[in-house]
Amino acid sequence: MRTSRPIRHIIPYITGLVTRFGTRSGRFRPGDIVFLLILFTCLSLCYPPQSSCSARQKASENELKAVYLYNFLQFVQWPSEQGRWSKDNAKIIGVVGDSPFGTALAELQINVNQKVTNPIRVIYYGRYHEDMNLNACHLLFVSESEKQHIGKIMSAVKGSPVLTVSDVDDFISSGGMIALVRENGKIRWMINRGLTDKAGLRLSSQLLSIALRVVNIP
Amino acid sequence: MTRTSHSCKPPVIVRILCLVAPLLFFLTVTASANQSPEIIKMDSLLNKNLEELVEVEISLATGSPKQLKVAPSVATVITAEDIERLGVTTLDEALETVPGLHVIPSATNIFTSIWSIRGIYSQLNPQVLLLVNGQPMRNNTNGNKPYGLRIPSSIISRIEILRGPGSAVHGADAFAGTINVITKSSSDIAGTSGGVRVGSFDSHSYRAEHGGSYGEWEIAAGVEYLKSGGDQGRVIERDALGSGSPSMAPGPLDTHYEELTTHLSAARNGFTSRLFYNEVFESGHGPGVSQTLTGDGTSKGRQFLGSLSYKSMDILPDFNASVTLSGSYLLAENWFRFFPQAYRNMVGVPEGEDLNGGLELTGDYHGISHHQLRVAGGMNYYNTDTSQHKNFGPGVSEQFGPLVDISNTPYVYLTEHNRTLLFAALQDEWNFAEGWELTAGVRLDDYSDFGSAINPRLALVWNTTPELTTKLLYGRAFRPPTFGEQYFQNNPATLGNRNLDPETLDSLELVFDYRPVKTLRLGLNIFGYRVKGMIDYVADPPPATTKTAQNARDQEGCGGELEADWKVLETLRLRGNFAYQNSVDKATDHAVPDTPGMKLYADVDWAFLPRWSTAAQYLWIGDRHRAAGDLRADIGNYDLVNLTVRRKDIMKHWDISFAVRNLFDRSALEPSDPKVPGDYPLEGRSFWTELRFTF
């Protein structure tokens, strides 16, 4: 009573498939898609991904942004304030709000701290509230979750040598120092030099010259 | 009596997509394989200087979606990780974990699952919009999801469930809720894996998937085959013919099934193409189409969805745009045997074949400070053609004799119909004060056959304190009459009505999201809604025995949902939710029947040893009433416990899982049609084990 299932009769099925598609009067069966998809899957299995030496390189967004934070620490000079920082010369990244980095910052720490003498540490502040000591870090990353509080956060660190970085929209116009922006599938940054100067942070010329835009809003 | 095979016409768009797309992908893959982009790891990134870093592209799949707590809706997301830790095998099992959503086997719709959300449902359940990768999958005739559809969990990257109206975004049918199933992308799979699962009731499943980068292409493909004989212990004592000959009762519900689901996606430089195919080879009719056990009623179906989209970032300053071209083909064939053959050889074989196409343009503009504007517009075309064989009723000379083809005669149940939809939508997210965001949206849908509908929504999100987010949401939704509701004819039971208006729903919700510490989330949603002009089939005046579709009744409801998610330790996580709803049919002032007034769900996931983990689920369903006029006692409560144990790396690349479902073998009942007085039993205790490899 029931129609035969193509999957059980593979040879006559393939013959039928070719015949059906080869003639004008041929009837199409959507079950054919299954066959073609399986065929395609098998073909792609026989053709493993290659890791070639092409110039195009891709990275996960989280990891790439985390590496940028590390680079900013290298290309910015903080005013020397004795006693302000820890004895081991660690650089401290603070994240306010829900961290978008997943495990990337932890990985960064492991990678960096194995190799260099100046370690990095990460403070996860969590959701913003007024009692937070946001000045305890060198670089403060403001998460998307704190978009509503950017004004308050910027006031809290105003005048302190804290480099503020974020990937939220309009970060520079909201009073931030470095905005990470996506351009053509890559990550670039914009700098408000007016604020970094005011905070006593010295930015390397390289950081400034490769920046997508440098503005000077006091 | 013999039956001919499907006589579907060759839909051109599907032919082209199916034949050309996979081959094209493969050819492109082969041609460009030597330009494969390298996925670089953290340590190599650290060795790059700034000039080199700015040349590194980001893999787009890792972009983070809007955070749930600030999303302007009440949403639940179930991820592939949740699915794996709970041992969920199908979409239905995953949905049962959602607050306020209960999966009920439909009494009159041949045991296809009903997704009842906050007490809003009907037997055909067109009130929930099922999307696969954002593309609707529904049957044009009845507006419901395909008969017997079981989406296997292995192909799912995540499920986004929106409770409440979504018509301002998704248009028609996003009424009680919207369920969007996102299939896995290449970064979700990243390699090759496969698995075999065997279990009770002669059930088994085989699956394979592969994902990776080929040249500039990100490719993902997966397939899963599911088969089960059904639990023979789900015995009903009586059916519509009573008990004992000629009835086949007492006897088991027919819940066997055999299905295959496959998906393929390819993405490159802003282009994404997705294909999804599901074939229901067989799906048993439970108690039978006329509530009599027959042994051989079954549904078949084929659903093919394909889409091609292109997203362009910053085509103008601060403006992103995307365009999506989509097509779908759905075939449903039901083999209805109305009674046991020995009693009366009455068979009907209706077939419905849907062919849909659509084009959508979306633009996002973020050039105005504190505003995020979104504008969308597009068109859709829907066509349904039918054919029918039967051996009874008008147009058949020998009643209960051989099957007669009545396709293309005036006696068919539904003739060919089509409709065109034009739509436009506008939305603004306005950050009007620090800590406050207002989302306002409206969508206009204009249908060629019954007119237009305007659906607004407003969402006010307030970051009350750093720990607490408060939302106030208003939304309106609509559901247009389906082809069946408008045009059914010659049916022994149901007839269409060309003068129907769409059903409408207005809803108001107050939502609190509280995260006192990073490891704990508490949520409370309070809602109220009003449905106007709910479409139902109403009995015609005697002596007629038919029912005709009418805007029959209004419905009102209110309720609340409490949710908790607590990561007690790095290795221990507790989640739970409790939902209450009180919905009233305004025509009878009686509680909406069959759907639970209260539902409790909890699960615990514990990694008790390195590489070992276990998850337990608890479900309690209560407070279910009968329909007005049904004199049976209210439906009994039930609770179920499921247990899953997983061991990773039994050997290199190999994982194994064991699961027990309904651990205590509780007798759990779902509401039956009154013709089957004793309700429908759910599955008894069952086991499965799964072996999986990943390379």
mmCIF file of C-alpha atoms in Angstrom, chain B residues 239 241-249 292-293 339-344:
data_model
loop_
_atom_site.group_PDB
_atom_site.id
_atom_site.type_symbol
_atom_site.label_atom_id
_atom_site.label_comp_id
_atom_site.label_asym_id
_atom_site.label_seq_id
_atom_site.Cartn_x
_atom_site.Cartn_y
_atom_site.Cartn_z
ATOM 1 C CA ASP B 239 -12.033 4.020 21.728
ATOM 2 C CA LEU B 241 -16.158 2.045 18.903
ATOM 3 C CA GLY B 242 -16.047 0.966 22.554
ATOM 4 C CA SER B 243 -14.074 -1.992 23.790
ATOM 5 C CA GLY B 244 -13.781 -5.435 22.164
ATOM 6 C CA SER B 245 -14.784 -6.348 18.593
ATOM 7 C CA PRO B 246 -15.259 -4.560 16.260
ATOM 8 C CA SER B 247 -13.053 -2.087 18.157
ATOM 9 C CA MET B 248 -9.336 -2.861 18.391
ATOM 10 C CA ALA B 249 -9.367 -1.424 21.933
ATOM 11 C CA THR B 292 -10.654 4.490 16.699
ATOM 12 C CA LEU B 293 -7.552 2.313 16.706
ATOM 13 C CA PHE B 339 -12.219 2.515 11.297
ATOM 14 C CA PRO B 340 -10.722 -0.973 11.616
ATOM 15 C CA GLN B 341 -10.861 -2.544 8.156
ATOM 16 C CA ALA B 342 -13.033 -5.414 9.374
ATOM 17 C CA TYR B 343 -15.653 -2.955 10.620
ATOM 18 C CA ARG B 344 -15.790 -0.508 7.720
#
